[in-house]
JSON list of C-alpha atoms in Angstrom, two decimals:
[
{"chain": "A", "resi": 1, "resn": "UNK", "atom": "CA", "xyz": [7.82, -40.88, 9.13]},
{"chain": "A", "resi": 2, "resn": "UNK", "atom": "CA", "xyz": [5.90, -41.88, 11.85]},
{"chain": "A", "resi": 3, "resn": "UNK", "atom": "CA", "xyz": [2.65, -44.05, 11.78]},
{"chain": "A", "resi": 4, "resn": "UNK", "atom": "CA", "xyz": [-0.89, -42.12, 11.52]},
{"chain": "A", "resi": 5, "resn": "UNK", "atom": "CA", "xyz": [-2.34, -41.75, 14.20]},
{"chain": "A", "resi": 6, "resn": "UNK", "atom": "CA", "xyz": [-4.64, -44.37, 15.38]},
{"chain": "A", "resi": 7, "resn": "UNK", "atom": "CA", "xyz": [-7.50, -42.30, 14.25]},
{"chain": "A", "resi": 8, "resn": "UNK", "atom": "CA", "xyz": [-6.80, -41.51, 11.25]},
{"chain": "A", "resi": 9, "resn": "UNK", "atom": "CA", "xyz": [-9.52, -44.47, 9.72]},
{"chain": "A", "resi": 10, "resn": "UNK", "atom": "CA", "xyz": [-11.68, -45.14, 12.44]},
{"chain": "A", "resi": 11, "resn": "UNK", "atom": "CA", "xyz": [-15.21, -44.87, 13.17]},
{"chain": "A", "resi": 12, "resn": "UNK", "atom": "CA", "xyz": [-13.00, -41.24, 14.66]},
{"chain": "A", "resi": 13, "resn": "UNK", "atom": "CA", "xyz": [-12.08, -40.43, 11.57]},
{"chain": "A", "resi": 14, "resn": "UNK", "atom": "CA", "xyz": [-15.81, -39.51, 10.22]},
{"chain": "A", "resi": 15, "resn": "UNK", "atom": "CA", "xyz": [-16.65, -37.50, 13.96]},
{"chain": "A", "resi": 16, "resn": "UNK", "atom": "CA", "xyz": [-13.55, -35.48, 13.40]},
{"chain": "A", "resi": 17, "resn": "UNK", "atom": "CA", "xyz": [-14.07, -35.04, 10.14]},
{"chain": "A", "resi": 18, "resn": "UNK", "atom": "CA", "xyz": [-17.61, -33.79, 10.86]},
{"chain": "A", "resi": 19, "resn": "UNK", "atom": "CA", "xyz": [-15.93, -31.46, 13.40]},
{"chain": "A", "resi": 20, "resn": "UNK", "atom": "CA", "xyz": [-14.34, -29.97, 10.79]},
{"chain": "A", "resi": 21, "resn": "UNK", "atom": "CA", "xyz": [-17.43, -29.42, 8.85]},
{"chain": "A", "resi": 22, "resn": "UNK", "atom": "CA", "xyz": [-19.34, -28.03, 11.86]},
{"chain": "A", "resi": 23, "resn": "UNK", "atom": "CA", "xyz": [-16.45, -25.51, 12.05]},
{"chain": "A", "resi": 24, "resn": "UNK", "atom": "CA", "xyz": [-16.22, -24.75, 8.25]},
{"chain": "A", "resi": 25, "resn": "UNK", "atom": "CA", "xyz": [-20.09, -23.72, 9.26]},
{"chain": "A", "resi": 26, "resn": "UNK", "atom": "CA", "xyz": [-19.75, -21.60, 11.96]},
{"chain": "A", "resi": 27, "resn": "UNK", "atom": "CA", "xyz": [-17.05, -19.63, 10.14]},
{"chain": "A", "resi": 28, "resn": "UNK", "atom": "CA", "xyz": [-19.08, -18.78, 7.47]},
{"chain": "A", "resi": 29, "resn": "UNK", "atom": "CA", "xyz": [-21.78, -17.17, 9.86]},
{"chain": "A", "resi": 30, "resn": "UNK", "atom": "CA", "xyz": [-18.81, -15.36, 11.90]},
{"chain": "A", "resi": 31, "resn": "UNK", "atom": "CA", "xyz": [-17.39, -14.10, 8.49]},
{"chain": "A", "resi": 32, "resn": "UNK", "atom": "CA", "xyz": [-14.71, -16.06, 7.61]},
{"chain": "A", "resi": 33, "resn": "UNK", "atom": "CA", "xyz": [-14.45, -18.51, 5.20]},
{"chain": "A", "resi": 34, "resn": "UNK", "atom": "CA", "xyz": [-16.16, -21.86, 4.65]},
{"chain": "A", "resi": 35, "resn": "UNK", "atom": "CA", "xyz": [-13.38, -24.42, 6.13]},
{"chain": "A", "resi": 36, "resn": "UNK", "atom": "CA", "xyz": [-12.51, -25.56, 8.96]},
{"chain": "A", "resi": 37, "resn": "UNK", "atom": "CA", "xyz": [-9.84, -28.44, 10.07]},
{"chain": "A", "resi": 38, "resn": "UNK", "atom": "CA", "xyz": [-8.51, -30.61, 13.71]},
{"chain": "A", "resi": 39, "resn": "UNK", "atom": "CA", "xyz": [-5.01, -31.75, 14.13]},
{"chain": "A", "resi": 40, "resn": "UNK", "atom": "CA", "xyz": [-5.27, -34.54, 16.35]},
{"chain": "A", "resi": 41, "resn": "UNK", "atom": "CA", "xyz": [-1.76, -35.11, 17.98]},
{"chain": "A", "resi": 42, "resn": "UNK", "atom": "CA", "xyz": [-0.92, -39.27, 19.05]},
{"chain": "A", "resi": 43, "resn": "UNK", "atom": "CA", "xyz": [-1.84, -38.63, 22.98]},
{"chain": "A", "resi": 44, "resn": "UNK", "atom": "CA", "xyz": [-5.12, -37.60, 21.56]},
{"chain": "A", "resi": 45, "resn": "UNK", "atom": "CA", "xyz": [-5.65, -33.83, 22.02]},
{"chain": "A", "resi": 46, "resn": "UNK", "atom": "CA", "xyz": [-7.96, -31.74, 19.10]},
{"chain": "A", "resi": 47, "resn": "UNK", "atom": "CA", "xyz": [-7.14, -28.68, 18.66]},
{"chain": "A", "resi": 48, "resn": "UNK", "atom": "CA", "xyz": [-8.96, -27.09, 15.55]},
{"chain": "A", "resi": 49, "resn": "UNK", "atom": "CA", "xyz": [-8.46, -23.84, 13.61]},
{"chain": "A", "resi": 50, "resn": "UNK", "atom": "CA", "xyz": [-11.13, -22.31, 10.55]},
{"chain": "A", "resi": 51, "resn": "UNK", "atom": "CA", "xyz": [-10.26, -19.84, 8.39]},
{"chain": "A", "resi": 52, "resn": "UNK", "atom": "CA", "xyz": [-9.11, -16.71, 8.66]},
{"chain": "A", "resi": 53, "resn": "UNK", "atom": "CA", "xyz": [-7.92, -14.89, 5.69]},
{"chain": "A", "resi": 54, "resn": "UNK", "atom": "CA", "xyz": [-10.61, -12.55, 5.71]},
{"chain": "A", "resi": 55, "resn": "UNK", "atom": "CA", "xyz": [-11.28, -11.72, 9.08]},
{"chain": "A", "resi": 56, "resn": "UNK", "atom": "CA", "xyz": [-7.15, -11.46, 10.09]},
{"chain": "A", "resi": 57, "resn": "UNK", "atom": "CA", "xyz": [-6.32, -9.83, 6.26]},
{"chain": "A", "resi": 58, "resn": "UNK", "atom": "CA", "xyz": [-3.89, -12.99, 6.42]},
{"chain": "A", "resi": 59, "resn": "UNK", "atom": "CA", "xyz": [-3.66, -15.13, 3.01]},
{"chain": "A", "resi": 60, "resn": "UNK", "atom": "CA", "xyz": [-1.61, -18.24, 5.02]},
{"chain": "A", "resi": 61, "resn": "UNK", "atom": "CA", "xyz": [-4.26, -18.38, 7.87]},
{"chain": "A", "resi": 62, "resn": "UNK", "atom": "CA", "xyz": [-6.16, -21.29, 6.22]},
{"chain": "A", "resi": 63, "resn": "UNK", "atom": "CA", "xyz": [-7.88, -23.52, 8.68]},
{"chain": "A", "resi": 64, "resn": "UNK", "atom": "CA", "xyz": [-5.53, -26.10, 8.50]},
{"chain": "A", "resi": 65, "resn": "UNK", "atom": "CA", "xyz": [-2.17, -24.36, 8.71]},
{"chain": "A", "resi": 66, "resn": "UNK", "atom": "CA", "xyz": [-4.15, -22.37, 11.52]},
{"chain": "A", "resi": 67, "resn": "UNK", "atom": "CA", "xyz": [-4.78, -25.75, 13.44]},
{"chain": "A", "resi": 68, "resn": "UNK", "atom": "CA", "xyz": [-1.18, -26.96, 12.94]},
{"chain": "A", "resi": 69, "resn": "UNK", "atom": "CA", "xyz": [-0.02, -23.16, 14.24]},
{"chain": "A", "resi": 70, "resn": "UNK", "atom": "CA", "xyz": [-2.02, -24.26, 17.33]},
{"chain": "A", "resi": 71, "resn": "UNK", "atom": "CA", "xyz": [-0.91, -27.40, 17.83]},
{"chain": "A", "resi": 72, "resn": "UNK", "atom": "CA", "xyz": [2.75, -26.36, 17.24]},
{"chain": "A", "resi": 73, "resn": "UNK", "atom": "CA", "xyz": [2.33, -24.00, 20.02]},
{"chain": "A", "resi": 74, "resn": "UNK", "atom": "CA", "xyz": [1.64, -26.51, 22.68]},
{"chain": "A", "resi": 75, "resn": "UNK", "atom": "CA", "xyz": [3.55, -29.54, 20.91]},
{"chain": "A", "resi": 76, "resn": "UNK", "atom": "CA", "xyz": [6.55, -28.48, 19.35]},
{"chain": "A", "resi": 77, "resn": "UNK", "atom": "CA", "xyz": [6.85, -28.35, 15.29]},
{"chain": "A", "resi": 78, "resn": "UNK", "atom": "CA", "xyz": [7.54, -31.76, 15.08]},
{"chain": "A", "resi": 79, "resn": "UNK", "atom": "CA", "xyz": [3.38, -32.96, 14.64]},
{"chain": "A", "resi": 80, "resn": "UNK", "atom": "CA", "xyz": [4.99, -36.77, 14.09]},
{"chain": "A", "resi": 81, "resn": "UNK", "atom": "CA", "xyz": [1.72, -39.17, 14.65]},
{"chain": "A", "resi": 82, "resn": "UNK", "atom": "CA", "xyz": [-0.62, -36.37, 14.27]},
{"chain": "A", "resi": 83, "resn": "UNK", "atom": "CA", "xyz": [-3.90, -36.64, 12.08]},
{"chain": "A", "resi": 84, "resn": "UNK", "atom": "CA", "xyz": [-5.13, -33.67, 10.11]},
{"chain": "A", "resi": 85, "resn": "UNK", "atom": "CA", "xyz": [-9.06, -33.44, 9.07]},
{"chain": "A", "resi": 86, "resn": "UNK", "atom": "CA", "xyz": [-9.98, -30.78, 7.10]},
{"chain": "A", "resi": 87, "resn": "UNK", "atom": "CA", "xyz": [-13.76, -30.00, 5.78]},
{"chain": "A", "resi": 88, "resn": "UNK", "atom": "CA", "xyz": [-12.22, -29.80, 2.16]},
{"chain": "A", "resi": 89, "resn": "UNK", "atom": "CA", "xyz": [-9.63, -31.28, 0.38]},
{"chain": "A", "resi": 90, "resn": "UNK", "atom": "CA", "xyz": [-5.82, -28.69, 1.76]},
{"chain": "A", "resi": 91, "resn": "UNK", "atom": "CA", "xyz": [-4.62, -26.31, -0.74]},
{"chain": "A", "resi": 92, "resn": "UNK", "atom": "CA", "xyz": [-0.51, -27.01, -1.93]},
{"chain": "A", "resi": 93, "resn": "UNK", "atom": "CA", "xyz": [-0.07, -24.22, 1.01]},
{"chain": "A", "resi": 94, "resn": "UNK", "atom": "CA", "xyz": [-1.68, -26.41, 3.75]},
{"chain": "A", "resi": 95, "resn": "UNK", "atom": "CA", "xyz": [-0.28, -29.67, 2.08]},
{"chain": "A", "resi": 96, "resn": "UNK", "atom": "CA", "xyz": [2.70, -27.98, 2.19]},
{"chain": "A", "resi": 97, "resn": "UNK", "atom": "CA", "xyz": [2.39, -26.98, 5.96]},
{"chain": "A", "resi": 98, "resn": "UNK", "atom": "CA", "xyz": [1.49, -30.81, 7.06]},
{"chain": "A", "resi": 99, "resn": "UNK", "atom": "CA", "xyz": [4.43, -31.95, 5.15]},
{"chain": "A", "resi": 100, "resn": "UNK", "atom": "CA", "xyz": [6.61, -29.27, 7.36]},
{"chain": "A", "resi": 101, "resn": "UNK", "atom": "CA", "xyz": [5.22, -30.30, 10.35]},
{"chain": "A", "resi": 102, "resn": "UNK", "atom": "CA", "xyz": [5.51, -33.58, 9.45]},
{"chain": "A", "resi": 103, "resn": "UNK", "atom": "CA", "xyz": [1.85, -34.78, 9.95]},
{"chain": "A", "resi": 104, "resn": "UNK", "atom": "CA", "xyz": [1.42, -38.14, 9.23]},
{"chain": "A", "resi": 105, "resn": "UNK", "atom": "CA", "xyz": [-2.27, -38.19, 8.00]},
{"chain": "A", "resi": 106, "resn": "UNK", "atom": "CA", "xyz": [-4.90, -36.35, 6.21]},
{"chain": "A", "resi": 107, "resn": "UNK", "atom": "CA", "xyz": [-8.32, -36.96, 5.75]},
{"chain": "A", "resi": 108, "resn": "UNK", "atom": "CA", "xyz": [-10.68, -34.60, 4.18]},
{"chain": "A", "resi": 109, "resn": "UNK", "atom": "CA", "xyz": [-14.47, -33.94, 3.19]},
{"chain": "A", "resi": 110, "resn": "UNK", "atom": "CA", "xyz": [-15.08, -31.77, 0.68]},
{"chain": "A", "resi": 111, "resn": "UNK", "atom": "CA", "xyz": [-12.85, -32.08, -2.78]},
{"chain": "A", "resi": 112, "resn": "UNK", "atom": "CA", "xyz": [-10.80, -29.37, -4.77]},
{"chain": "A", "resi": 113, "resn": "UNK", "atom": "CA", "xyz": [-14.05, -29.78, -7.26]},
{"chain": "A", "resi": 114, "resn": "UNK", "atom": "CA", "xyz": [-16.98, -29.22, -4.41]},
{"chain": "A", "resi": 115, "resn": "UNK", "atom": "CA", "xyz": [-14.90, -26.25, -3.57]},
{"chain": "A", "resi": 116, "resn": "UNK", "atom": "CA", "xyz": [-14.56, -24.90, -7.50]},
{"chain": "A", "resi": 117, "resn": "UNK", "atom": "CA", "xyz": [-18.25, -24.97, -7.33]},
{"chain": "A", "resi": 118, "resn": "UNK", "atom": "CA", "xyz": [-18.36, -22.42, -4.39]},
{"chain": "A", "resi": 119, "resn": "UNK", "atom": "CA", "xyz": [-16.16, -19.88, -5.68]},
{"chain": "A", "resi": 120, "resn": "UNK", "atom": "CA", "xyz": [-12.69, -21.49, -4.41]},
{"chain": "A", "resi": 121, "resn": "UNK", "atom": "CA", "xyz": [-10.87, -23.14, -7.19]},
{"chain": "A", "resi": 122, "resn": "UNK", "atom": "CA", "xyz": [-7.53, -23.90, -6.87]},
{"chain": "A", "resi": 123, "resn": "UNK", "atom": "CA", "xyz": [-6.72, -25.41, -10.00]},
{"chain": "A", "resi": 124, "resn": "UNK", "atom": "CA", "xyz": [-4.57, -22.92, -11.28]},
{"chain": "A", "resi": 125, "resn": "UNK", "atom": "CA", "xyz": [-2.08, -23.39, -7.87]},
{"chain": "A", "resi": 126, "resn": "UNK", "atom": "CA", "xyz": [-2.48, -27.36, -8.63]},
{"chain": "A", "resi": 127, "resn": "UNK", "atom": "CA", "xyz": [-1.26, -26.70, -12.42]},
{"chain": "A", "resi": 128, "resn": "UNK", "atom": "CA", "xyz": [1.28, -24.08, -11.51]},
{"chain": "A", "resi": 129, "resn": "UNK", "atom": "CA", "xyz": [2.80, -26.84, -8.99]},
{"chain": "A", "resi": 130, "resn": "UNK", "atom": "CA", "xyz": [2.41, -29.75, -11.79]},
{"chain": "A", "resi": 131, "resn": "UNK", "atom": "CA", "xyz": [4.38, -27.69, -15.20]},
{"chain": "A", "resi": 132, "resn": "UNK", "atom": "CA", "xyz": [7.35, -28.50, -12.62]},
{"chain": "A", "resi": 133, "resn": "UNK", "atom": "CA", "xyz": [10.49, -25.34, -12.05]},
{"chain": "A", "resi": 134, "resn": "UNK", "atom": "CA", "xyz": [11.58, -25.01, -15.46]},
{"chain": "A", "resi": 135, "resn": "UNK", "atom": "CA", "xyz": [7.68, -23.58, -16.06]},
{"chain": "A", "resi": 136, "resn": "UNK", "atom": "CA", "xyz": [7.82, -20.41, -13.81]},
{"chain": "A", "resi": 137, "resn": "UNK", "atom": "CA", "xyz": [9.49, -18.15, -16.19]},
{"chain": "A", "resi": 138, "resn": "UNK", "atom": "CA", "xyz": [8.39, -14.88, -17.41]},
{"chain": "A", "resi": 139, "resn": "UNK", "atom": "CA", "xyz": [5.20, -14.81, -18.24]},
{"chain": "A", "resi": 140, "resn": "UNK", "atom": "CA", "xyz": [4.07, -17.93, -15.85]},
{"chain": "A", "resi": 141, "resn": "UNK", "atom": "CA", "xyz": [1.36, -16.89, -13.60]},
{"chain": "A", "resi": 142, "resn": "UNK", "atom": "CA", "xyz": [3.84, -16.27, -11.14]},
{"chain": "A", "resi": 143, "resn": "UNK", "atom": "CA", "xyz": [7.87, -16.20, -12.36]},
{"chain": "A", "resi": 144, "resn": "UNK", "atom": "CA", "xyz": [10.25, -17.57, -10.05]},
{"chain": "A", "resi": 145, "resn": "UNK", "atom": "CA", "xyz": [14.40, -17.24, -10.70]},
{"chain": "A", "resi": 146, "resn": "UNK", "atom": "CA", "xyz": [17.09, -18.20, -9.08]},
{"chain": "A", "resi": 147, "resn": "UNK", "atom": "CA", "xyz": [19.51, -14.46, -8.92]},
{"chain": "A", "resi": 148, "resn": "UNK", "atom": "CA", "xyz": [23.46, -14.56, -8.43]},
{"chain": "A", "resi": 149, "resn": "UNK", "atom": "CA", "xyz": [24.26, -12.89, -5.26]},
{"chain": "A", "resi": 150, "resn": "UNK", "atom": "CA", "xyz": [27.67, -12.68, -3.39]},
{"chain": "A", "resi": 151, "resn": "UNK", "atom": "CA", "xyz": [27.22, -15.06, 0.12]},
{"chain": "A", "resi": 152, "resn": "UNK", "atom": "CA", "xyz": [24.44, -16.99, -0.92]},
{"chain": "A", "resi": 153, "resn": "UNK", "atom": "CA", "xyz": [25.60, -19.23, 0.96]},
{"chain": "A", "resi": 154, "resn": "UNK", "atom": "CA", "xyz": [26.89, -17.44, 4.07]},
{"chain": "A", "resi": 155, "resn": "UNK", "atom": "CA", "xyz": [23.19, -18.30, 5.82]},
{"chain": "A", "resi": 156, "resn": "UNK", "atom": "CA", "xyz": [24.08, -22.09, 5.40]},
{"chain": "A", "resi": 157, "resn": "UNK", "atom": "CA", "xyz": [26.88, -21.38, 6.91]},
{"chain": "A", "resi": 158, "resn": "UNK", "atom": "CA", "xyz": [26.16, -19.91, 9.85]},
{"chain": "A", "resi": 159, "resn": "UNK", "atom": "CA", "xyz": [23.43, -22.87, 10.32]},
{"chain": "A", "resi": 160, "resn": "UNK", "atom": "CA", "xyz": [26.09, -25.54, 10.17]},
{"chain": "A", "resi": 161, "resn": "UNK", "atom": "CA", "xyz": [28.79, -23.35, 12.04]},
{"chain": "A", "resi": 162, "resn": "UNK", "atom": "CA", "xyz": [26.42, -22.63, 14.94]},
{"chain": "A", "resi": 163, "resn": "UNK", "atom": "CA", "xyz": [26.10, -25.82, 17.91]},
{"chain": "A", "resi": 164, "resn": "UNK", "atom": "CA", "xyz": [22.37, -24.61, 19.52]},
{"chain": "A", "resi": 165, "resn": "UNK", "atom": "CA", "xyz": [20.99, -24.52, 16.18]},
{"chain": "A", "resi": 166, "resn": "UNK", "atom": "CA", "xyz": [17.64, -26.92, 16.47]},
{"chain": "A", "resi": 167, "resn": "UNK", "atom": "CA", "xyz": [17.16, -29.07, 13.65]},
{"chain": "A", "resi": 168, "resn": "UNK", "atom": "CA", "xyz": [14.36, -29.64, 12.19]}
]
């Protein structure tokens, strides 16, 4: 994995985190959730995101995901070396998005307990992932199970056979 953006541990981190907080506060006034995020790519470009879940009726439109989408639309889907700054500790969805984007570092201001005190309790999600895949059967928060389907390997065979694929 790429080295973290050089500003990830510097005084600039405080500036980016303060900006993420300002974005979150402004978003509340605009009818959105209290979350803001910034992606800083290695060349210094900054991409901002605010939580748009309720405004867009999109449960994946978390501030971090919005910032990652904006950065990827300009830079490309590989954000190696980028830093993500968030007003609050990223949830599992946002952490997964940052991992898929190959973000090098994540810094946040408020933590999950601060969010829970305001009614944004992600504890069930953390517990769900902490439980491991064997705990996701019937009766769990959200059952996840593999089904035997003929041809399940066909998409991967097509992928491996396609010479024009873009690796990621």
